[in-house]
mmCIF file of C-alpha atoms in Angstrom:
data_model
loop_
_atom_site.group_PDB
_atom_site.id
_atom_site.type_symbol
_atom_site.label_atom_id
_atom_site.label_comp_id
_atom_site.label_asym_id
_atom_site.label_seq_id
_atom_site.Cartn_x
_atom_site.Cartn_y
_atom_site.Cartn_z
ATOM 1 C CA MET A 1 102.032 107.301 99.725
ATOM 2 C CA ASN A 2 103.165 103.868 100.089
ATOM 3 C CA TYR A 3 101.919 100.480 99.384
ATOM 4 C CA ARG A 4 100.392 99.780 102.365
ATOM 5 C CA LYS A 5 98.461 102.789 102.688
ATOM 6 C CA ALA A 6 97.469 101.835 98.942
ATOM 7 C CA ASN A 7 96.309 98.585 100.268
ATOM 8 C CA ARG A 8 94.556 99.884 103.288
ATOM 9 C CA SER A 9 92.872 102.730 100.322
ATOM 10 C CA PHE A 10 91.266 99.371 98.442
ATOM 11 C CA LEU A 11 90.458 97.540 101.853
ATOM 12 C CA GLY A 12 88.346 100.545 101.997
ATOM 13 C CA MET A 13 86.488 100.532 98.790
ATOM 14 C CA VAL A 14 85.649 96.989 99.063
ATOM 15 C CA LEU A 15 84.318 96.964 102.631
ATOM 16 C CA MET A 16 82.636 100.704 101.617
ATOM 17 C CA HIS A 17 80.985 98.540 98.809
ATOM 18 C CA PHE A 18 79.807 95.733 101.430
ATOM 19 C CA ALA A 19 78.078 98.170 103.837
ATOM 20 C CA ALA A 20 76.324 99.737 100.890
ATOM 21 C CA VAL A 21 75.266 95.979 100.177
ATOM 22 C CA LEU A 22 73.992 95.429 103.625
ATOM 23 C CA ALA A 23 72.571 99.067 103.461
ATOM 24 C CA LEU A 24 70.483 98.203 100.830
ATOM 25 C CA LEU A 25 69.304 94.793 102.417
ATOM 26 C CA ILE A 26 68.460 95.987 105.478
ATOM 27 C CA GLY A 27 66.361 98.646 103.860
ATOM 28 C CA ARG A 28 64.763 96.434 101.676
ATOM 29 C CA VAL A 29 65.691 98.324 98.671
ATOM 30 C CA THR A 30 64.971 95.892 95.822
ATOM 31 C CA SER A 31 66.343 98.094 93.173
ATOM 32 C CA MET A 32 67.922 101.873 92.829
ATOM 33 C CA GLY A 33 67.552 104.260 90.069
ATOM 34 C CA MET A 34 70.796 103.909 87.293
ATOM 35 C CA LEU A 35 72.056 107.407 88.027
ATOM 36 C CA THR A 36 72.093 106.683 91.653
ATOM 37 C CA ASN A 37 73.578 103.564 91.887
ATOM 38 C CA LEU A 38 76.653 104.604 88.976
ATOM 39 C CA PHE A 39 76.898 107.823 91.161
ATOM 40 C CA LEU A 40 77.036 106.079 94.637
ATOM 41 C CA SER A 41 79.664 103.119 92.636
ATOM 42 C CA GLU A 42 82.636 105.577 91.778
ATOM 43 C CA MET A 43 81.831 107.419 95.560
ATOM 44 C CA LEU A 44 83.098 104.191 96.949
ATOM 45 C CA LEU A 45 85.915 104.434 95.321
ATOM 46 C CA VAL A 46 86.909 107.635 95.620
ATOM 47 C CA VAL A 47 86.032 108.757 99.097
ATOM 48 C CA PRO A 48 88.754 106.018 100.150
ATOM 49 C CA ALA A 49 91.365 106.865 97.901
ATOM 50 C CA PHE A 50 91.228 110.402 98.476
ATOM 51 C CA ALA A 51 91.201 109.962 102.232
ATOM 52 C CA ALA A 52 94.359 107.712 101.630
ATOM 53 C CA LEU A 53 96.186 110.419 99.647
ATOM 54 C CA PHE A 54 95.392 113.021 102.576
ATOM 55 C CA ALA A 55 96.551 110.929 105.164
ATOM 56 C CA SER A 56 100.193 109.956 103.416
ATOM 57 C CA LYS A 57 100.374 114.299 103.365
ATOM 58 C CA GLU A 58 101.288 113.891 99.803
ATOM 59 C CA ARG A 59 100.330 117.019 97.374
ATOM 60 C CA PRO A 60 97.693 116.098 94.921
ATOM 61 C CA GLY A 61 99.088 117.347 92.081
ATOM 62 C CA ARG A 62 102.182 115.181 92.692
ATOM 63 C CA VAL A 63 100.432 111.980 91.954
ATOM 64 C CA LEU A 64 97.889 112.619 89.929
ATOM 65 C CA CYS A 65 99.715 113.759 87.145
ATOM 66 C CA PHE A 66 97.697 115.562 84.640
ATOM 67 C CA HIS A 67 100.233 116.865 82.282
ATOM 68 C CA GLY A 68 99.110 117.878 78.827
ATOM 69 C CA LEU A 69 99.319 115.447 75.649
ATOM 70 C CA LYS A 70 100.743 116.438 72.280
ATOM 71 C CA PHE A 71 98.128 116.353 69.721
ATOM 72 C CA THR A 72 100.117 113.306 67.777
ATOM 73 C CA SER A 73 100.076 111.772 70.868
ATOM 74 C CA VAL A 74 96.384 112.122 71.615
ATOM 75 C CA LEU A 75 95.575 110.479 68.040
ATOM 76 C CA MET A 76 98.330 107.835 68.988
ATOM 77 C CA VAL A 77 96.199 107.375 72.187
ATOM 78 C CA VAL A 78 92.708 106.389 70.410
ATOM 79 C CA LEU A 79 94.674 103.940 67.951
ATOM 80 C CA PHE A 80 95.957 102.292 70.968
ATOM 81 C CA THR A 81 92.501 101.824 72.421
ATOM 82 C CA PHE A 82 91.330 100.368 69.655
ATOM 83 C CA LEU A 83 93.708 98.296 69.259
ATOM 84 C CA MET A 84 93.212 97.076 72.766
ATOM 85 C CA GLY A 85 89.776 96.042 71.584
ATOM 86 C CA PRO A 86 90.000 92.677 70.096
ATOM 87 C CA LEU A 87 91.373 91.456 73.360
ATOM 88 C CA THR A 88 89.002 93.282 75.749
ATOM 89 C CA THR A 89 86.238 91.247 73.361
ATOM 90 C CA PHE A 90 88.401 87.777 73.502
ATOM 91 C CA LEU A 91 88.652 87.787 77.014
ATOM 92 C CA ASN A 92 84.660 89.082 77.417
ATOM 93 C CA ALA A 93 83.385 86.266 74.990
ATOM 94 C CA VAL A 94 85.585 83.643 77.160
ATOM 95 C CA SER A 95 84.381 84.131 80.370
ATOM 96 C CA MET A 96 80.781 84.300 78.539
ATOM 97 C CA LEU A 97 81.205 80.717 78.712
ATOM 98 C CA PHE A 98 81.110 80.396 81.927
ATOM 99 C CA VAL A 99 79.081 83.974 83.324
ATOM 100 C CA ASP A 100 76.312 86.264 81.843
ATOM 101 C CA ASN A 101 77.377 89.417 80.494
ATOM 102 C CA ALA A 102 77.505 91.952 83.097
ATOM 103 C CA VAL A 103 77.002 94.856 80.578
ATOM 104 C CA THR A 104 73.999 93.448 78.866
ATOM 105 C CA ASP A 105 72.247 92.681 81.908
ATOM 106 C CA MET A 106 72.234 96.437 83.063
ATOM 107 C CA SER A 107 71.439 97.663 79.521
ATOM 108 C CA GLY A 108 67.534 97.932 79.805
ATOM 109 C CA GLN A 109 68.236 100.345 82.939
ATOM 110 C CA VAL A 110 70.395 102.245 80.940
ATOM 111 C CA LEU A 111 68.307 102.943 78.075
ATOM 112 C CA ASP A 112 65.525 104.542 79.915
ATOM 113 C CA TYR A 113 67.814 107.554 80.585
ATOM 114 C CA PRO A 114 68.578 110.047 77.559
ATOM 115 C CA PHE A 115 71.690 109.570 75.863
ATOM 116 C CA PRO A 116 73.951 112.192 76.872
ATOM 117 C CA VAL A 117 72.707 111.628 80.591
ATOM 118 C CA MET A 118 74.159 108.372 80.165
ATOM 119 C CA LEU A 119 77.014 109.223 78.147
ATOM 120 C CA PHE A 120 78.203 111.688 80.415
ATOM 121 C CA MET A 121 77.827 109.503 83.853
ATOM 122 C CA MET A 122 79.321 106.234 81.732
ATOM 123 C CA ALA A 123 82.227 107.554 79.833
ATOM 124 C CA VAL A 124 83.165 110.753 81.588
ATOM 125 C CA PHE A 125 82.276 110.957 85.205
ATOM 126 C CA GLY A 126 83.276 107.162 85.963
ATOM 127 C CA PRO A 127 86.256 107.042 83.698
ATOM 128 C CA VAL A 128 87.640 110.146 85.644
ATOM 129 C CA CYS A 129 86.888 108.908 89.023
ATOM 130 C CA GLU A 130 88.102 105.593 88.345
ATOM 131 C CA GLU A 131 91.437 106.336 86.871
ATOM 132 C CA VAL A 132 92.414 108.959 89.587
ATOM 133 C CA CYS A 133 91.929 106.545 91.925
ATOM 134 C CA PHE A 134 93.511 103.233 90.195
ATOM 135 C CA ARG A 135 96.027 104.692 87.675
ATOM 136 C CA GLY A 136 96.356 107.410 89.639
ATOM 137 C CA ILE A 137 96.672 106.978 93.784
ATOM 138 C CA LEU A 138 96.670 103.339 94.203
ATOM 139 C CA TYR A 139 99.026 102.790 91.140
ATOM 140 C CA ARG A 140 101.793 105.555 92.068
ATOM 141 C CA GLY A 141 101.509 104.088 95.821
ATOM 142 C CA TYR A 142 102.376 100.863 94.674
ATOM 143 C CA LEU A 143 105.442 102.290 92.016
ATOM 144 C CA LYS A 144 106.934 103.939 95.094
ATOM 145 C CA SER A 145 108.051 100.357 96.128
ATOM 146 C CA GLY A 146 110.099 100.043 93.347
ATOM 147 C CA ASN A 147 108.436 97.028 91.940
ATOM 148 C CA VAL A 148 107.063 98.575 88.493
ATOM 149 C CA LEU A 149 105.615 95.161 86.542
ATOM 150 C CA GLY A 150 104.373 94.364 90.349
ATOM 151 C CA ALA A 151 102.648 97.813 90.344
ATOM 152 C CA VAL A 152 101.232 97.290 87.010
ATOM 153 C CA LEU A 153 99.748 93.703 87.816
ATOM 154 C CA LEU A 154 98.642 94.692 91.054
ATOM 155 C CA SER A 155 96.967 97.801 90.234
ATOM 156 C CA SER A 156 94.948 95.685 87.393
ATOM 157 C CA LEU A 157 94.162 92.874 89.612
ATOM 158 C CA LEU A 158 92.448 95.035 91.634
ATOM 159 C CA PHE A 159 91.020 96.823 88.871
ATOM 160 C CA GLY A 160 89.526 94.114 87.889
ATOM 161 C CA LEU A 161 87.993 92.611 90.947
ATOM 162 C CA ILE A 162 86.783 95.668 92.056
ATOM 163 C CA HIS A 163 83.874 95.363 89.191
ATOM 164 C CA MET A 164 82.964 92.123 91.751
ATOM 165 C CA ASN A 165 82.368 90.257 88.818
ATOM 166 C CA PHE A 166 83.811 87.176 86.644
ATOM 167 C CA ASN A 167 82.898 88.402 83.684
ATOM 168 C CA GLN A 168 84.505 92.059 83.864
ATOM 169 C CA ALA A 169 87.191 91.525 85.810
ATOM 170 C CA PRO A 170 89.210 89.408 83.282
ATOM 171 C CA TYR A 171 89.128 92.125 80.615
ATOM 172 C CA ALA A 172 88.979 94.950 83.030
ATOM 173 C CA PHE A 173 92.588 93.237 84.333
ATOM 174 C CA ALA A 174 93.860 93.700 80.606
ATOM 175 C CA LEU A 175 92.757 96.938 80.266
ATOM 176 C CA GLY A 176 94.104 98.342 83.349
ATOM 177 C CA ALA A 177 97.352 96.930 82.642
ATOM 178 C CA ALA A 178 97.357 98.811 79.378
ATOM 179 C CA MET A 179 96.445 102.108 81.090
ATOM 180 C CA ALA A 180 98.958 101.591 83.458
ATOM 181 C CA LEU A 181 101.901 101.341 80.875
ATOM 182 C CA LEU A 182 99.691 104.126 78.533
ATOM 183 C CA MET A 183 100.224 106.234 81.922
ATOM 184 C CA GLU A 184 104.052 105.697 82.017
ATOM 185 C CA ALA A 185 104.757 105.444 77.854
ATOM 186 C CA THR A 186 102.914 109.524 78.469
ATOM 187 C CA GLY A 187 103.560 110.896 82.013
ATOM 188 C CA SER A 188 100.201 112.040 81.762
ATOM 189 C CA LEU A 189 97.164 110.663 83.718
ATOM 190 C CA LEU A 190 94.932 112.019 81.025
ATOM 191 C CA ALA A 191 95.993 109.180 78.366
ATOM 192 C CA PRO A 192 94.749 106.409 80.716
ATOM 193 C CA VAL A 193 91.423 108.866 81.400
ATOM 194 C CA LEU A 194 91.280 109.367 77.566
ATOM 195 C CA MET A 195 91.781 105.806 76.546
ATOM 196 C CA HIS A 196 88.576 104.554 79.505
ATOM 197 C CA MET A 197 86.365 107.261 78.089
ATOM 198 C CA ILE A 198 86.845 106.031 74.421
ATOM 199 C CA PHE A 199 86.237 102.496 75.769
ATOM 200 C CA ASN A 200 83.207 103.187 78.003
ATOM 201 C CA ALA A 201 81.423 105.397 75.331
ATOM 202 C CA GLN A 202 81.747 102.955 72.792
ATOM 203 C CA SER A 203 79.667 100.814 74.894
ATOM 204 C CA VAL A 204 76.877 103.251 75.467
ATOM 205 C CA VAL A 205 76.642 104.703 72.204
ATOM 206 C CA LEU A 206 76.412 101.084 70.612
ATOM 207 C CA MET A 207 73.749 100.281 73.364
ATOM 208 C CA TYR A 208 71.856 103.258 71.747
ATOM 209 C CA ILE A 209 72.263 102.552 68.401
ATOM 210 C CA TYR A 210 70.772 98.861 68.799
ATOM 211 C CA ASP A 211 68.099 100.125 70.741
ATOM 212 C CA ARG A 212 67.235 102.083 67.942
ATOM 213 C CA PHE A 213 67.801 100.255 64.992
ATOM 214 C CA PHE A 214 68.180 96.295 66.320
ATOM 215 C CA PRO A 215 66.149 95.475 69.049
ATOM 216 C CA TRP A 216 66.380 92.422 68.671
ATOM 217 C CA LEU A 217 69.822 91.757 69.138
ATOM 218 C CA LEU A 218 69.333 93.338 72.901
ATOM 219 C CA GLU A 219 66.489 91.008 73.410
ATOM 220 C CA GLU A 220 68.362 87.942 72.215
ATOM 221 C CA GLN A 221 71.356 89.276 74.548
ATOM 222 C CA ALA A 222 69.120 90.199 77.632
ATOM 223 C CA GLN A 223 68.040 86.490 77.158
ATOM 224 C CA GLN A 224 71.405 85.140 76.626
ATOM 225 C CA ILE A 225 70.371 83.004 73.916
ATOM 226 C CA VAL A 226 74.090 82.703 72.705
ATOM 227 C CA GLY A 227 75.422 79.510 72.788
ATOM 228 C CA LEU A 228 78.218 77.588 72.854
ATOM 229 C CA GLN A 229 78.723 76.822 69.304
ATOM 230 C CA GLU A 230 77.842 80.826 68.407
ATOM 231 C CA LEU A 231 80.688 81.708 70.848
ATOM 232 C CA LEU A 232 83.428 79.276 69.667
ATOM 233 C CA PRO A 233 84.149 80.346 66.352
ATOM 234 C CA ALA A 234 83.723 83.835 67.927
ATOM 235 C CA ILE A 235 86.174 83.202 70.432
ATOM 236 C CA CYS A 236 89.030 81.415 67.785
ATOM 237 C CA LEU A 237 88.531 84.219 65.587
ATOM 238 C CA TYR A 238 89.142 87.231 68.404
ATOM 239 C CA LEU A 239 91.821 85.318 69.628
ATOM 240 C CA VAL A 240 94.159 85.706 66.320
ATOM 241 C CA LEU A 241 92.901 89.447 66.272
ATOM 242 C CA ALA A 242 93.853 89.741 69.429
ATOM 243 C CA LEU A 243 97.198 88.697 69.103
ATOM 244 C CA ILE A 244 97.829 90.627 65.800
ATOM 245 C CA CYS A 245 96.088 93.692 67.584
ATOM 246 C CA THR A 246 98.026 93.577 70.577
ATOM 247 C CA ALA A 247 101.165 93.554 69.213
ATOM 248 C CA LEU A 248 100.773 96.477 67.298
ATOM 249 C CA ALA A 249 99.285 98.004 70.254
ATOM 250 C CA GLY A 250 102.882 97.350 71.990
ATOM 251 C CA CYS A 251 104.216 99.516 68.722
ATOM 252 C CA VAL A 252 101.739 102.061 69.561
ATOM 253 C CA LEU A 253 103.191 102.522 72.954
ATOM 254 C CA VAL A 254 106.732 102.401 72.013
ATOM 255 C CA TRP A 255 106.094 105.668 69.878
ATOM 256 C CA LEU A 256 104.399 107.212 72.335
ATOM 257 C CA CYS A 257 107.155 106.876 74.825
ATOM 258 C CA ARG A 258 109.342 108.344 71.706
ATOM 259 C CA ASN A 259 106.925 110.906 71.009
ATOM 260 C CA GLU A 260 106.700 112.256 74.610
ATOM 261 C CA GLY A 261 110.559 112.220 75.200
ATOM 262 C CA ARG A 262 109.983 109.481 78.120
ATOM 263 C CA GLN A 263 112.295 106.824 76.486
ATOM 264 C CA GLU A 264 115.109 107.470 78.980
ATOM 265 C CA TYR A 265 112.566 107.891 82.041
ATOM 266 C CA VAL A 266 110.848 104.344 81.188
ATOM 267 C CA ARG A 267 114.578 102.907 80.659
ATOM 268 C CA TRP A 268 115.399 103.706 83.868
ATOM 269 C CA LEU A 269 112.067 102.852 85.630
ATOM 270 C CA TRP A 270 112.057 99.586 83.970
ATOM 271 C CA GLY A 271 115.710 98.501 84.362
ATOM 272 C CA GLU A 272 117.944 100.249 87.099
ATOM 273 C CA ARG A 273 114.516 100.833 89.371
ATOM 274 C CA LYS A 274 113.141 97.723 88.769
ATOM 275 C CA GLY A 275 116.245 96.334 90.417
ATOM 276 C CA GLY A 276 117.218 99.008 92.495
ATOM 277 C CA LYS A 277 117.563 99.291 96.077
ATOM 278 C CA GLY A 278 113.886 100.643 96.511
ATOM 279 C CA LYS A 279 112.586 97.632 95.230
ATOM 280 C CA GLY A 280 110.107 96.638 97.737
ATOM 281 C CA ARG A 281 107.062 94.479 98.732
ATOM 282 C CA LEU A 282 103.450 94.908 97.961
ATOM 283 C CA VAL A 283 101.237 92.749 99.811
ATOM 284 C CA SER A 284 100.274 92.874 103.433
ATOM 285 C CA ALA A 285 97.410 91.898 105.146
ATOM 286 C CA SER A 286 94.780 94.239 104.312
ATOM 287 C CA LEU A 287 95.433 93.615 100.794
ATOM 288 C CA ILE A 288 95.082 89.561 101.339
ATOM 289 C CA ILE A 289 91.878 90.657 103.341
ATOM 290 C CA ALA A 290 90.134 92.809 100.434
ATOM 291 C CA ILE A 291 91.491 90.490 97.632
ATOM 292 C CA THR A 292 89.252 87.327 99.811
ATOM 293 C CA LEU A 293 86.524 89.559 100.350
ATOM 294 C CA CYS A 294 86.218 90.078 96.469
ATOM 295 C CA LEU A 295 86.411 86.423 95.361
ATOM 296 C CA ALA A 296 84.331 85.435 97.880
ATOM 297 C CA TYR A 297 81.157 87.757 96.762
ATOM 298 C CA MET A 298 81.911 87.075 93.356
ATOM 299 C CA ILE A 299 81.717 83.377 93.646
ATOM 300 C CA LEU A 300 78.440 83.839 95.395
ATOM 301 C CA LEU A 301 77.025 85.724 93.346
ATOM 302 C CA ALA A 302 78.086 83.543 90.194
ATOM 303 C CA LEU A 303 76.355 80.812 92.307
ATOM 304 C CA LEU A 304 73.407 82.470 92.732
#
């Protein structure tokens, strides 16, 4: 699958999202169960992505690289995930200077369901679907252009935009880039899937812990009581932690690459191929339309 088909796939995701929103508005559906919402959200990604994959006539096994990982690599992926935590927290805190916390807003709906159900939907089902679509189908499609850095950044940008809000978009972009690099370092889609699972699981577990032991914290967050004076010290602290931990995460990434025997491939990928004959464009009309629609929708939500 080339970049044009990947771009059309993302446009399909955006259009299906808008079609679902429009259908709910026409049907005057004011609320939908969280389980239904989570399942529908993932299907709106999976259907266009797999349609593009099958249209490309490529074997899914060649695109979706679910190779096994060494046990030591699994442990390093876990460490890498936690080292990326301060950066995502920093970006989340900065965004909260301008917009509400999207995850906190939906915590009440999440807590209406049993913990195992939400853990599966948000920390297993969701990450698998999203990684297959973004680090699997879309990223691999962009990678064929030979523009490796562009493939990493563009697939990460689209991953951020598909969250459709300015709170999650920045840290989703950072996570998307980290997971794309993780996939290249290990050669397996299992690595970003594991990272995504751990990241989401943390959020789910903390929601239920707060609800059980610190309910007043959830009430304050739900009312958006945290103000500028509380956010600025946290932003400064997490900026320092992010700089240190992200640098360490880069070291872990290099170690992972060596542990999986991928150093020669990565040198070729980021060296010869980056400037090679196959380097091409990543932007098409469908991509511009999709990004414009996403930004317009996000701005509208922010204003409302």
